[in-house]
mmCIF file of C-alpha atoms in Angstrom:
data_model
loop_
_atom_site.group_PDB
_atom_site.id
_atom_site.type_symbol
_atom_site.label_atom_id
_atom_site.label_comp_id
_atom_site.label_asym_id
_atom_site.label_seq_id
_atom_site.Cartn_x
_atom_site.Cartn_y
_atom_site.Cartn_z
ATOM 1 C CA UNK M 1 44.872 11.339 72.094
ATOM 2 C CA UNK M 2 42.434 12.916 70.527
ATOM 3 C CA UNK M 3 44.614 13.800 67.490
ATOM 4 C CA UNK M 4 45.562 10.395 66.977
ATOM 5 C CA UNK M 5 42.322 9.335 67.528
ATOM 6 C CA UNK M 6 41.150 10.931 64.241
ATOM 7 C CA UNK M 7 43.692 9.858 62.456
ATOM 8 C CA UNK M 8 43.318 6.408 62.812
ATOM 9 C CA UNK M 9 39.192 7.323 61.965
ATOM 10 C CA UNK M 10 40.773 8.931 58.835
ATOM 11 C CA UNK M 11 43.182 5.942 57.616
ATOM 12 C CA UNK M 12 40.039 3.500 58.731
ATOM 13 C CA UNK M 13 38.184 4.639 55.719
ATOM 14 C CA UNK M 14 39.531 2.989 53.329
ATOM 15 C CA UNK M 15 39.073 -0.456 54.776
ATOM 16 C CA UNK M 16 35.185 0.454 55.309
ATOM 17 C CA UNK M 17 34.973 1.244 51.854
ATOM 18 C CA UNK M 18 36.150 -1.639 50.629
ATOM 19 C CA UNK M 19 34.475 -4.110 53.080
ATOM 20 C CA UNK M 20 31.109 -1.858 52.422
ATOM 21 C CA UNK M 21 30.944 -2.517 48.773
ATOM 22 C CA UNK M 22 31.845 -6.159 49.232
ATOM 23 C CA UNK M 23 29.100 -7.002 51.973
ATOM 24 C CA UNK M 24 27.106 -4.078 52.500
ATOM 25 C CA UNK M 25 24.273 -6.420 53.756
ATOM 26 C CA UNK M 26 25.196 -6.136 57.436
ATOM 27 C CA UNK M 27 25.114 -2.258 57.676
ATOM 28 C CA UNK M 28 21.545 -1.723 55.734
ATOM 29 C CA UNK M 29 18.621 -1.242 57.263
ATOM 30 C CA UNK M 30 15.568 -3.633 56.736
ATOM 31 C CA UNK M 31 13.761 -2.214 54.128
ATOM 32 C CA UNK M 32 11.158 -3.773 51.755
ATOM 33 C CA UNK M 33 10.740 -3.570 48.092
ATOM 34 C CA UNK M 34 8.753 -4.083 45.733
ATOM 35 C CA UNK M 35 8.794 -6.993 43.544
ATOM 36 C CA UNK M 36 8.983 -6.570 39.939
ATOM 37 C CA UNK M 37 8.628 -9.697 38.303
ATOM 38 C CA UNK M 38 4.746 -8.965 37.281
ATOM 39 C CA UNK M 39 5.826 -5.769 35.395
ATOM 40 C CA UNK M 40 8.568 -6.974 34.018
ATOM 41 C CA UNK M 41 6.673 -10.106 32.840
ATOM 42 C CA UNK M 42 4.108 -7.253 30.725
ATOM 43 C CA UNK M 43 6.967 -4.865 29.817
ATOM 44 C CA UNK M 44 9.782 -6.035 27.603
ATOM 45 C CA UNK M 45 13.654 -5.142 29.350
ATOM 46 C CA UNK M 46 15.320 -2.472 27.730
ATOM 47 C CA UNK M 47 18.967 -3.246 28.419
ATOM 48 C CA UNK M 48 20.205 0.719 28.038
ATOM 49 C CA UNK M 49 21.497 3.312 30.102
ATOM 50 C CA UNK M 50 19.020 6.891 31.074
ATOM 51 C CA UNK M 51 20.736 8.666 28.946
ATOM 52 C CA UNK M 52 19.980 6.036 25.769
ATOM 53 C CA UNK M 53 16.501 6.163 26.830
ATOM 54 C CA UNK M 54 15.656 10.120 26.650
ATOM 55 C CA UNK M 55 17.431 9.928 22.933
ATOM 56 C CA UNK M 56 15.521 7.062 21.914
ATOM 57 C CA UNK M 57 11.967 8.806 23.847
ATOM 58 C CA UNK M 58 12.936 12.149 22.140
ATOM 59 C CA UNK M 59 13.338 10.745 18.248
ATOM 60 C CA UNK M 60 10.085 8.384 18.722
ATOM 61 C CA UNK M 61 8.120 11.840 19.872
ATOM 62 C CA UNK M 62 9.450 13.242 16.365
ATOM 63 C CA UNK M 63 8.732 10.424 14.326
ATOM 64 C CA UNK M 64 5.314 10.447 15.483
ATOM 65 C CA UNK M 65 4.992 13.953 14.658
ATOM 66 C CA UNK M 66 5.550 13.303 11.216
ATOM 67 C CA UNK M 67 3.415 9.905 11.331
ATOM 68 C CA UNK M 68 0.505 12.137 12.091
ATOM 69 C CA UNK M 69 1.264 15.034 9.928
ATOM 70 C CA UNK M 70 1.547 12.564 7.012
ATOM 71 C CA UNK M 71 -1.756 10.798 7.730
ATOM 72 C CA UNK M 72 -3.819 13.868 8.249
ATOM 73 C CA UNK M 73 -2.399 14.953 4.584
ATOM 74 C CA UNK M 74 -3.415 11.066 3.606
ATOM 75 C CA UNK M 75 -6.834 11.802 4.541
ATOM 76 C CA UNK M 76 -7.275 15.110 3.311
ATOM 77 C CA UNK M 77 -5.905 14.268 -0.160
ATOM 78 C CA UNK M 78 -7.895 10.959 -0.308
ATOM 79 C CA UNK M 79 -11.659 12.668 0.364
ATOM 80 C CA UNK M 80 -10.895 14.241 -2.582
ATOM 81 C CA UNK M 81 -9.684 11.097 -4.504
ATOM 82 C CA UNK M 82 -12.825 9.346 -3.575
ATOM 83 C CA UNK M 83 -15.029 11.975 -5.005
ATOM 84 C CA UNK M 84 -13.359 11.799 -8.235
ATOM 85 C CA UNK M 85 -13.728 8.028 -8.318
ATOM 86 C CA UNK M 86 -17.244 8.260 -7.825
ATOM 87 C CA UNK M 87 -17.958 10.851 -9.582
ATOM 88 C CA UNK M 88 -15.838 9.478 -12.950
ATOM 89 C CA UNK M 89 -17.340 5.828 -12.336
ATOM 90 C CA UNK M 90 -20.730 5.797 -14.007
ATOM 91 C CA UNK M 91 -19.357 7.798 -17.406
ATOM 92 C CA UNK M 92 -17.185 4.910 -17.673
ATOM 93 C CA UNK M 93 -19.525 2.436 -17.067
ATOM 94 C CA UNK M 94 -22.094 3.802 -18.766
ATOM 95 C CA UNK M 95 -19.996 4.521 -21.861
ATOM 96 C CA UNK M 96 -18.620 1.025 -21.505
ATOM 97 C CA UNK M 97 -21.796 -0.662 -21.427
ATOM 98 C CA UNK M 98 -22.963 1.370 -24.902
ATOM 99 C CA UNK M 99 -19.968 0.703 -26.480
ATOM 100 C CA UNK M 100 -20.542 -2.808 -25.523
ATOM 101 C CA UNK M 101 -23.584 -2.924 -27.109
ATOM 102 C CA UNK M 102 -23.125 -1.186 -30.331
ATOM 103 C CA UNK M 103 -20.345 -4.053 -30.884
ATOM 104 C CA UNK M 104 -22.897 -6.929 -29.866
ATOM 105 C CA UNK M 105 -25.248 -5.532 -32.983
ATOM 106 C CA UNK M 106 -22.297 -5.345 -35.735
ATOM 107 C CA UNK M 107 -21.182 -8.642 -35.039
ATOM 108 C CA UNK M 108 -23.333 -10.184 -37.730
ATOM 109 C CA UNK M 109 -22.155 -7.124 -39.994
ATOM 110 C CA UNK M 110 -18.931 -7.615 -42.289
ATOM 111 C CA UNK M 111 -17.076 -4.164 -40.957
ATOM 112 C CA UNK M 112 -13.786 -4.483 -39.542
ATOM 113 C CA UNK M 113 -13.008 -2.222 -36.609
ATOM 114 C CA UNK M 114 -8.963 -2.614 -35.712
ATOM 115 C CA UNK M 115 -9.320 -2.277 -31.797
ATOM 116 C CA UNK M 116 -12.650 -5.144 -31.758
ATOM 117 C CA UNK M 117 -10.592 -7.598 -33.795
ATOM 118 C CA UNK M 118 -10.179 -10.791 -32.240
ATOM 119 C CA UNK M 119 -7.432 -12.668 -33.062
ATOM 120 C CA UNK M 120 -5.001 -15.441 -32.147
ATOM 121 C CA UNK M 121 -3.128 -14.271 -28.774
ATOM 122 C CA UNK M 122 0.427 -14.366 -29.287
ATOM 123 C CA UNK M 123 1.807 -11.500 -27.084
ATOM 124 C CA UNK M 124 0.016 -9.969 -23.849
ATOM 125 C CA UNK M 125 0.605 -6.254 -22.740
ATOM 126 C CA UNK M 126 -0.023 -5.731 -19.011
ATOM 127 C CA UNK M 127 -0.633 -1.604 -17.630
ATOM 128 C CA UNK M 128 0.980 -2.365 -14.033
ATOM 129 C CA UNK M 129 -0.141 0.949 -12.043
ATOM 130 C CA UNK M 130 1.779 1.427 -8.815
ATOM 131 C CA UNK M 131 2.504 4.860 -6.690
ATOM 132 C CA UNK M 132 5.424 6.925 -6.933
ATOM 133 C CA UNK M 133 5.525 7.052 -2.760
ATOM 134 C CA UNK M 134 6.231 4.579 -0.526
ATOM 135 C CA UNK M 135 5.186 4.660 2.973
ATOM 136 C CA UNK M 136 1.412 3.140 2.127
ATOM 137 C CA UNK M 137 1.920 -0.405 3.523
ATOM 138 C CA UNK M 138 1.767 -3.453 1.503
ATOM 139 C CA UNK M 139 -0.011 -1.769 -1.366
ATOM 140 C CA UNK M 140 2.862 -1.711 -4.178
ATOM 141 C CA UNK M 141 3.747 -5.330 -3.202
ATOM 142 C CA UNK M 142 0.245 -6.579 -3.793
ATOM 143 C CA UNK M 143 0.203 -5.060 -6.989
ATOM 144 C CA UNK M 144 3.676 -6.368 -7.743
ATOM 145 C CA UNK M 145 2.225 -10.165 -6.842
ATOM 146 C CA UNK M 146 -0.337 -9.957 -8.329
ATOM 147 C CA UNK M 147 1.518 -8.796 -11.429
ATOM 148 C CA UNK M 148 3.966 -11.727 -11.448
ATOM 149 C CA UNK M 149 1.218 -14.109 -10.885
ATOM 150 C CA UNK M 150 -0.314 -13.279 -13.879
ATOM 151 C CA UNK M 151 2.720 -13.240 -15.958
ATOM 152 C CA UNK M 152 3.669 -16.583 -14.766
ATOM 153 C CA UNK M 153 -0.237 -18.340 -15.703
ATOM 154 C CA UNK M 154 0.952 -16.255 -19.099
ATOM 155 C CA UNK M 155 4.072 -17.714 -20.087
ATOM 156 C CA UNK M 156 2.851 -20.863 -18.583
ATOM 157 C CA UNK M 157 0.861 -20.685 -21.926
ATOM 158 C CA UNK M 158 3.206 -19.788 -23.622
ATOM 159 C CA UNK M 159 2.498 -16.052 -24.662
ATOM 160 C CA UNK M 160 4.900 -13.523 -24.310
ATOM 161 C CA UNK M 161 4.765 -10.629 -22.334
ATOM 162 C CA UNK M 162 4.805 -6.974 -22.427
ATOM 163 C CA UNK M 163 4.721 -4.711 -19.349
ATOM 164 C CA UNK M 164 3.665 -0.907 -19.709
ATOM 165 C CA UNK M 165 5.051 0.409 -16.257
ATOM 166 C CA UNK M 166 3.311 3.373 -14.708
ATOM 167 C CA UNK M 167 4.727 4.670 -11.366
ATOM 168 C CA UNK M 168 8.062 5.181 -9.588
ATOM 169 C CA UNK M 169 8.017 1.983 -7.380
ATOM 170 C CA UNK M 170 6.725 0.127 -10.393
ATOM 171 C CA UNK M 171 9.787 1.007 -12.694
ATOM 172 C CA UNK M 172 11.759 0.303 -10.105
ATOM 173 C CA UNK M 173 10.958 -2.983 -9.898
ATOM 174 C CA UNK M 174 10.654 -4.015 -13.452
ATOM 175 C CA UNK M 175 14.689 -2.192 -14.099
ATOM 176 C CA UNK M 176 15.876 -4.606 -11.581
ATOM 177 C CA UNK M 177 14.284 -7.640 -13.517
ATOM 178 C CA UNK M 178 15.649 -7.500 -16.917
ATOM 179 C CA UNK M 179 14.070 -11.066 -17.310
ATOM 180 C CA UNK M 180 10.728 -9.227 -17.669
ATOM 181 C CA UNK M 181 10.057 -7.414 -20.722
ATOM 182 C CA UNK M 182 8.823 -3.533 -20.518
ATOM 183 C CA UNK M 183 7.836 -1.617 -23.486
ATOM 184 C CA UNK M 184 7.786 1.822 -21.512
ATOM 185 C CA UNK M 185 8.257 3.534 -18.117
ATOM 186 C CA UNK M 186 5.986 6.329 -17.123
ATOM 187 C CA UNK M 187 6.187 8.340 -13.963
ATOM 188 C CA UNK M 188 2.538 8.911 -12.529
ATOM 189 C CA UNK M 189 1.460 12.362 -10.886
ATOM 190 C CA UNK M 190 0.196 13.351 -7.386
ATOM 191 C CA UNK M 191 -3.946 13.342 -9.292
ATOM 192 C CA UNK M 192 -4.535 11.339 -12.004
ATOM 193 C CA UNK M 193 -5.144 13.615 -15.508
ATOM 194 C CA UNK M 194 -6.631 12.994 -19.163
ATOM 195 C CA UNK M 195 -3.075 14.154 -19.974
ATOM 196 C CA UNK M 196 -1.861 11.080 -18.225
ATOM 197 C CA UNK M 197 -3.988 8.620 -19.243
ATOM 198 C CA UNK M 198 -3.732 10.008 -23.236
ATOM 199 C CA UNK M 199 -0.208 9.420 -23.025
ATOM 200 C CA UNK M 200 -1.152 5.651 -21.990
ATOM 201 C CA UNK M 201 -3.829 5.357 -24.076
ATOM 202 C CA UNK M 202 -1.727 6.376 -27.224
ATOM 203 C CA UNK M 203 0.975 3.696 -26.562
ATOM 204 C CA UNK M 204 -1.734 0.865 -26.166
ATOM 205 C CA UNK M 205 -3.344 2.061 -29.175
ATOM 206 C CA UNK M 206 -0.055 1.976 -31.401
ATOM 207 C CA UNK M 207 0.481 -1.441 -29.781
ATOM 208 C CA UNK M 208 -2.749 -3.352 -31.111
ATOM 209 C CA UNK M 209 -3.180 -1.624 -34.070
ATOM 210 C CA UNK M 210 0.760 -3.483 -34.922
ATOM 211 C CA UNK M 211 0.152 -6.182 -33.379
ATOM 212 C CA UNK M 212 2.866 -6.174 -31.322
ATOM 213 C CA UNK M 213 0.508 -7.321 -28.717
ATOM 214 C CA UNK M 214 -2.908 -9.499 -29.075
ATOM 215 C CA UNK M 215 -4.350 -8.598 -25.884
ATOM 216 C CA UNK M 216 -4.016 -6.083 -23.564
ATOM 217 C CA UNK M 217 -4.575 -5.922 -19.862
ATOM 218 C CA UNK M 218 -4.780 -3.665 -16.975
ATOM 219 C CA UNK M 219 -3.390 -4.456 -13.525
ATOM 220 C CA UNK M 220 -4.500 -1.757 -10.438
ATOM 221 C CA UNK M 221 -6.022 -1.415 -7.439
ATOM 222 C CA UNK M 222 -9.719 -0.784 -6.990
ATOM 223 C CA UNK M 223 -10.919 0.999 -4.105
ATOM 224 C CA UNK M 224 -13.155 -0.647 -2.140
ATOM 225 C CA UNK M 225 -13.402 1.982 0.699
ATOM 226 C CA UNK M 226 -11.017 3.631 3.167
ATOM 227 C CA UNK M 227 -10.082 0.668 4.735
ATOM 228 C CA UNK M 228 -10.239 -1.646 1.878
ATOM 229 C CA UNK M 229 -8.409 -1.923 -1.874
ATOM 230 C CA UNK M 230 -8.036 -4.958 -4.155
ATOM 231 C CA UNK M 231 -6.004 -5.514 -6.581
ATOM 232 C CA UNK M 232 -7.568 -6.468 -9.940
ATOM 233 C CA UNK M 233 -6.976 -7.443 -13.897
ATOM 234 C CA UNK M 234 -9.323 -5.736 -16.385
ATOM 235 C CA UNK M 235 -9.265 -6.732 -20.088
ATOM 236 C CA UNK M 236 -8.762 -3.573 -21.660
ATOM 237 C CA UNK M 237 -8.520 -4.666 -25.740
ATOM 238 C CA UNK M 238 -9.933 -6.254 -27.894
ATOM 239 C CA UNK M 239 -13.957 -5.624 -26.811
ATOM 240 C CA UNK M 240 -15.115 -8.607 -26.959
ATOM 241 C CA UNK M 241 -17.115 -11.406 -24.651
ATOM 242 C CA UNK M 242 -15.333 -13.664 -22.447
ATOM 243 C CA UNK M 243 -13.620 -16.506 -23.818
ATOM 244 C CA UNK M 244 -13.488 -14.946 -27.447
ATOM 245 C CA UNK M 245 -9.826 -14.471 -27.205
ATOM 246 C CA UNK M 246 -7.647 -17.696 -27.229
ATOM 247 C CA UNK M 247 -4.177 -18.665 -28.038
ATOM 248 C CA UNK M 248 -3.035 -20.135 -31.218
ATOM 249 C CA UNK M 249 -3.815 -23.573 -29.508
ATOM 250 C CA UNK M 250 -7.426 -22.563 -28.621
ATOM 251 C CA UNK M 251 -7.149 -21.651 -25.006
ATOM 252 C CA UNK M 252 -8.739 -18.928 -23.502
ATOM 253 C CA UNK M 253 -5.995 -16.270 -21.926
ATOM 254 C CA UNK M 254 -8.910 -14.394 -20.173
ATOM 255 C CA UNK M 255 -7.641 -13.860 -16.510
ATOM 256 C CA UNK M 256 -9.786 -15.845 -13.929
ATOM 257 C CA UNK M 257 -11.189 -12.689 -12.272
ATOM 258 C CA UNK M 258 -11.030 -10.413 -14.679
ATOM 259 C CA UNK M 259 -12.579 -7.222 -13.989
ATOM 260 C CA UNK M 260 -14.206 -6.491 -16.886
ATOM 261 C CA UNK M 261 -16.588 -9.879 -17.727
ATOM 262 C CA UNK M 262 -17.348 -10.106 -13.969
ATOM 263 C CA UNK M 263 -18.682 -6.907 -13.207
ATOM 264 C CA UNK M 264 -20.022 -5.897 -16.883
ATOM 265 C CA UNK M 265 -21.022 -9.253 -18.677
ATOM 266 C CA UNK M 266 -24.076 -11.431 -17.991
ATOM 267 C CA UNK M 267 -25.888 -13.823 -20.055
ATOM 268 C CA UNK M 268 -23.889 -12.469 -23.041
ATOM 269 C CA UNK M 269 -25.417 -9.168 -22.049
ATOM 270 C CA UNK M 270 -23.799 -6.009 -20.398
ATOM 271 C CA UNK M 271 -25.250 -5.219 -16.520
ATOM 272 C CA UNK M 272 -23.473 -3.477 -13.873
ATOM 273 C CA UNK M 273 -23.483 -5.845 -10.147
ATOM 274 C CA UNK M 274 -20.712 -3.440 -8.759
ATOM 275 C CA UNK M 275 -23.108 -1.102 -6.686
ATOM 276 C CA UNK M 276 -25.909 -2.095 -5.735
ATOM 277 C CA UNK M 277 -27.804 1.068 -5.939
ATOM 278 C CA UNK M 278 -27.220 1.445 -9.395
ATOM 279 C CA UNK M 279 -29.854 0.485 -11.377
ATOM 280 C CA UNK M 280 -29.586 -2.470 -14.177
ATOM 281 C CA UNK M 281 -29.465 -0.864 -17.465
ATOM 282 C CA UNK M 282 -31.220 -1.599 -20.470
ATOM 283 C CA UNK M 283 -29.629 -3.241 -23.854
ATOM 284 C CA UNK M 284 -29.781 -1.118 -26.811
ATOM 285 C CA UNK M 285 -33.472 -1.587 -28.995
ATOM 286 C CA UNK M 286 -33.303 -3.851 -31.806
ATOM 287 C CA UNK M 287 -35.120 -1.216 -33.352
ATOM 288 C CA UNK M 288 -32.617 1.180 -33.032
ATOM 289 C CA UNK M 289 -30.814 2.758 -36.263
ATOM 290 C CA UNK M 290 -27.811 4.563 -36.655
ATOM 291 C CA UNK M 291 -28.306 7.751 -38.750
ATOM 292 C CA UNK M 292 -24.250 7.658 -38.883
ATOM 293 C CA UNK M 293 -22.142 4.701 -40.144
ATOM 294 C CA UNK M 294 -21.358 2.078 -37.054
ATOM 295 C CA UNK M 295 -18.110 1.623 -37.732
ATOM 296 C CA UNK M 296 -17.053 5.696 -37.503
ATOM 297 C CA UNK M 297 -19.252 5.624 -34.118
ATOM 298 C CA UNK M 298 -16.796 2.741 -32.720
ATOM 299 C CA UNK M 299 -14.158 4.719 -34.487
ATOM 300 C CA UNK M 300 -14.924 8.067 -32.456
ATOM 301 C CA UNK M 301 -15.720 6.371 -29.595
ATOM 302 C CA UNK M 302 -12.659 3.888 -28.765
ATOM 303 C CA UNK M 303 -10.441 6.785 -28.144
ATOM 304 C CA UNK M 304 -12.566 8.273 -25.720
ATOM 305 C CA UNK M 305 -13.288 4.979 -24.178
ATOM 306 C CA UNK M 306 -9.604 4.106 -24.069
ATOM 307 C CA UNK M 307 -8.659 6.926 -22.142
ATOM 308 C CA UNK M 308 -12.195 6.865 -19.606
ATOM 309 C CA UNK M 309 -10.609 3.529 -18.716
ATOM 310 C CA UNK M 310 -6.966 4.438 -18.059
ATOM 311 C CA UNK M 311 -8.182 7.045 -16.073
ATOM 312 C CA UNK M 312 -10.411 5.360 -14.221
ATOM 313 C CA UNK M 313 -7.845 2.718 -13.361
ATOM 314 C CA UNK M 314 -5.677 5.753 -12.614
ATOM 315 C CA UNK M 315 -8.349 7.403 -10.108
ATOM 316 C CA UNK M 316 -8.940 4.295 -8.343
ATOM 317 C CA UNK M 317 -5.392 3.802 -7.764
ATOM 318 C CA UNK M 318 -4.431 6.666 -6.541
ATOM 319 C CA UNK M 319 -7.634 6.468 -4.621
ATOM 320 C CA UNK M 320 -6.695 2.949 -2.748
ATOM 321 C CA UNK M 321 -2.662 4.439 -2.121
ATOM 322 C CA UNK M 322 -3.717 7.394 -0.435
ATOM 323 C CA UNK M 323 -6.067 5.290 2.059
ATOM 324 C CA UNK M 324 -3.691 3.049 2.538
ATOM 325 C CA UNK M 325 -1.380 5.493 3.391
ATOM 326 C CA UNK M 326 -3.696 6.870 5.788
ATOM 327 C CA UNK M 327 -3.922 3.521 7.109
ATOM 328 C CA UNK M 328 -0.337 2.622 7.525
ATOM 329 C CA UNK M 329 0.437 6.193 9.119
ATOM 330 C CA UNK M 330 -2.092 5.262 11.564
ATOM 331 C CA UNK M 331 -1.160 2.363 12.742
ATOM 332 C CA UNK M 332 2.726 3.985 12.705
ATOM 333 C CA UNK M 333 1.096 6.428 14.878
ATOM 334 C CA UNK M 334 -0.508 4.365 17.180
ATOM 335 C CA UNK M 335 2.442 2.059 17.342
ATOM 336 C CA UNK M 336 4.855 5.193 18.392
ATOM 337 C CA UNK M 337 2.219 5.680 21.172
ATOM 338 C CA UNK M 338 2.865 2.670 22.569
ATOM 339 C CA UNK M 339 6.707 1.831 22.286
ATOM 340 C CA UNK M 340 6.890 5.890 23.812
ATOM 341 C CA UNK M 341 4.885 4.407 26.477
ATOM 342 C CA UNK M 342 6.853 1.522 26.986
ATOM 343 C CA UNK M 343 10.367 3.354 27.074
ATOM 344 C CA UNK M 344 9.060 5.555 29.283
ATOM 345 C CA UNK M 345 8.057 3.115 31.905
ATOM 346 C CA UNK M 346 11.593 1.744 31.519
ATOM 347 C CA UNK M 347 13.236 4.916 31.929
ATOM 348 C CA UNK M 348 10.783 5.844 35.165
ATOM 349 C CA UNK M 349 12.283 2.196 36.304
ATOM 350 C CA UNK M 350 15.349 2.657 36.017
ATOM 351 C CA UNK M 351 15.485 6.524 37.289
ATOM 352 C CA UNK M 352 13.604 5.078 40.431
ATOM 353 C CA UNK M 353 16.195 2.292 40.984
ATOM 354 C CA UNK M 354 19.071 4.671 40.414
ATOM 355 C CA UNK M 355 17.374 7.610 42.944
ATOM 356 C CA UNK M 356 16.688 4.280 45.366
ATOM 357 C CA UNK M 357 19.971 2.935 45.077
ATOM 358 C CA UNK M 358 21.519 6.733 45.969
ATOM 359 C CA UNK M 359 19.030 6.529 49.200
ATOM 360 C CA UNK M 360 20.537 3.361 50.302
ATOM 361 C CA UNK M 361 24.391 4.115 49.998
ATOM 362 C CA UNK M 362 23.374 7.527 51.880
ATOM 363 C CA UNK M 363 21.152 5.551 54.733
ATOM 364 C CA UNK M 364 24.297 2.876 55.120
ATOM 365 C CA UNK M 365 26.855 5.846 55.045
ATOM 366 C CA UNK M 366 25.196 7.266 57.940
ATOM 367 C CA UNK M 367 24.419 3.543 59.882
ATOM 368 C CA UNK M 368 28.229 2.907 59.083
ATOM 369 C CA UNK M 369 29.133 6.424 61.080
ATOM 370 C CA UNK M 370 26.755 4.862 63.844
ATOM 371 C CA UNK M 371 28.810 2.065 64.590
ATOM 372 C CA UNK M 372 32.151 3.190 64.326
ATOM 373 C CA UNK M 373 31.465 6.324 66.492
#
């Protein structure tokens, strides 16, 4: 009897399985839980399984390794990009300003100085500075707009344009547009260099002196401070005062915000309104002779201010990409933080439902024993 007994227990257990799994209701135990509908209302569902979620947890940890890595190098590398563009800031400025000047007093003067010549605008070269690294937010692509922008109000003119490419992402850009004209491609360093900016400065030079181009413009982003860059348009050639250079119809092709006339030109007078620390310099003394000829000091000192320009556009560029780099890893770091947070709470979730789920089966196991013993 008792042999037969369990052997009818043994070929019951199927049947309990089966009816189990279908209505399992009526062999659990009362037991409350918790509702989840206010967590899940604050944490987005995951649909994935555990083992999804430790591979996903695992390669966010290592991306935000490298987040972090990248924007402590950021902000070393940019302290000392900062320094140099304060430090090179008031040599160009100042020399600017002189040079300025010095041109102001000839005017009256029949000399004839190739890189001061104003004359009808026909052609417009633009310097478009970009970085050779990505990973720095939307700072190539505000360069880039503002770059097209300013090509468009110059063909809507109707001037041709030149572009003088300087930077990886840059060239990159401009080889996929073959609509857009580009004299040269130059890959930028890690710090700008006078080596660099020579190597600029000679191809704008043999430009204007051709006249292949009328005008010549710089497009880069000034630094502002760590959290803050702008891109701008400086007039880089001729030197002359705002609204001197004009099409062949008479129309003024100076950019709206240019760079140049609104931080350096005043009254038809040079001043600096940039910092406000720095004091407001004085013109040049109507008294004032030159023991050498004028022209051969504008001659000597175009080069040099040529290539204090181009690498002051240079500095500051490099300057804005490595904060915004900083900035960007930041905020990739910070972001990491949070979705590693989030897939973690979904992964504690789900563990806990599988461990609870595991409890239950076990707990109706042993009340289905219960009843059938």
């Amino acid at each position: 009897m008792t042999l037969s007994n369990s052997i009818m227990w043994v070929s019951a257990k199927p049947p309990f399985s089966s009816s189990f799994l279908q209505n399992p209701k009526p062999l659990l135990p009362q037991i409350s839980r918790p509702s989840l509908h206010s967590q899940s209302s604050l944490t987005p569902t995951i649909h994935c399984g555990l083992r999804e979620l430790r591979v996903r947890i695992d390669s966010i940890k290592s991306t935000q390794k490298i987040t972090e890595a990248m924007k402590l190098v950021a902000a070393a590398r940019v302290r000392r990009a900062q320094e140099a563009v304060i430090n090179g800031r008031p040599f160009a400025e100042t020399l600017a300003e002189v040079l300025y000047d010095i041109n102001e007093r000839l005017q009256g003067e029949a000399i004839d100085v190739p890189l001061t010549n104003v004359r009808p605008v026909k052609k417009v070269a633009l310097v478009v500075i970009t970085s050779d690294r990505g990973l720095c937010g939307g700072f190539n692509n505000l360069l880039i707009k503002k770059t097209q922008t300013r090509i468009a109000e110059l063909k809507k003119l109707g001037l041709d344009v030149t572009v003088i490419s300087v930077g990886k992402k840059g060239n990159s850009y401009f080889l996929r547009r073959p609509e857009i004209s580009v004299d040269r491609f130059i890959e930028g360093g890690l710090f700008a260099t006078t080596k660099e900016a020579q190597a600029i400065a000679d191809d704008v030079f043999s430009l204007f002196i051709s006249e292949e181009v009328d005008k010549v413009e710089l497009v880069y982003s000034k630094f502002m401070s760590l959290v803050k860059s702008e891109p701008v348009i400086q007039t880089l050639l001729p030197l002359s005062p705002r609204g001197e250079v004009v099409d062949v119809n008479g129309n003024c092709v100076d950019a709206m915000e240019d760079e140049f006339f609104r931080l350096t030109t005043k009254g038809g007078k040079l001043s600096v309104e940039r910092d406000s620390v720095k004091k407001k310099r004085e013109g040049l003394s109507p008294l004032m002779e030159f023991e050498q000829d004028p022209v051969q000091i504008i001659d000597a000192m175009m080069p040099l201010y040529l290539n204090s320009q181009i690498l002051r556009a240079l500095q500051e560029s490099t300057a804005s990409e490595l904060a915004a780099r900083m900035n960007a890893m930041s905020n990739a770091t910070d972001n990491a933080d949070d979705l590693k947070k989030t897939l973690s709470n979904s992964y504690n979730r789900k563990r806990q439902a599988k461990i609870t789920g595991e409890i239950l089966e076990i707990v109706a196991g042993a009340e289905a024993l219960k009843d059938f013993e």
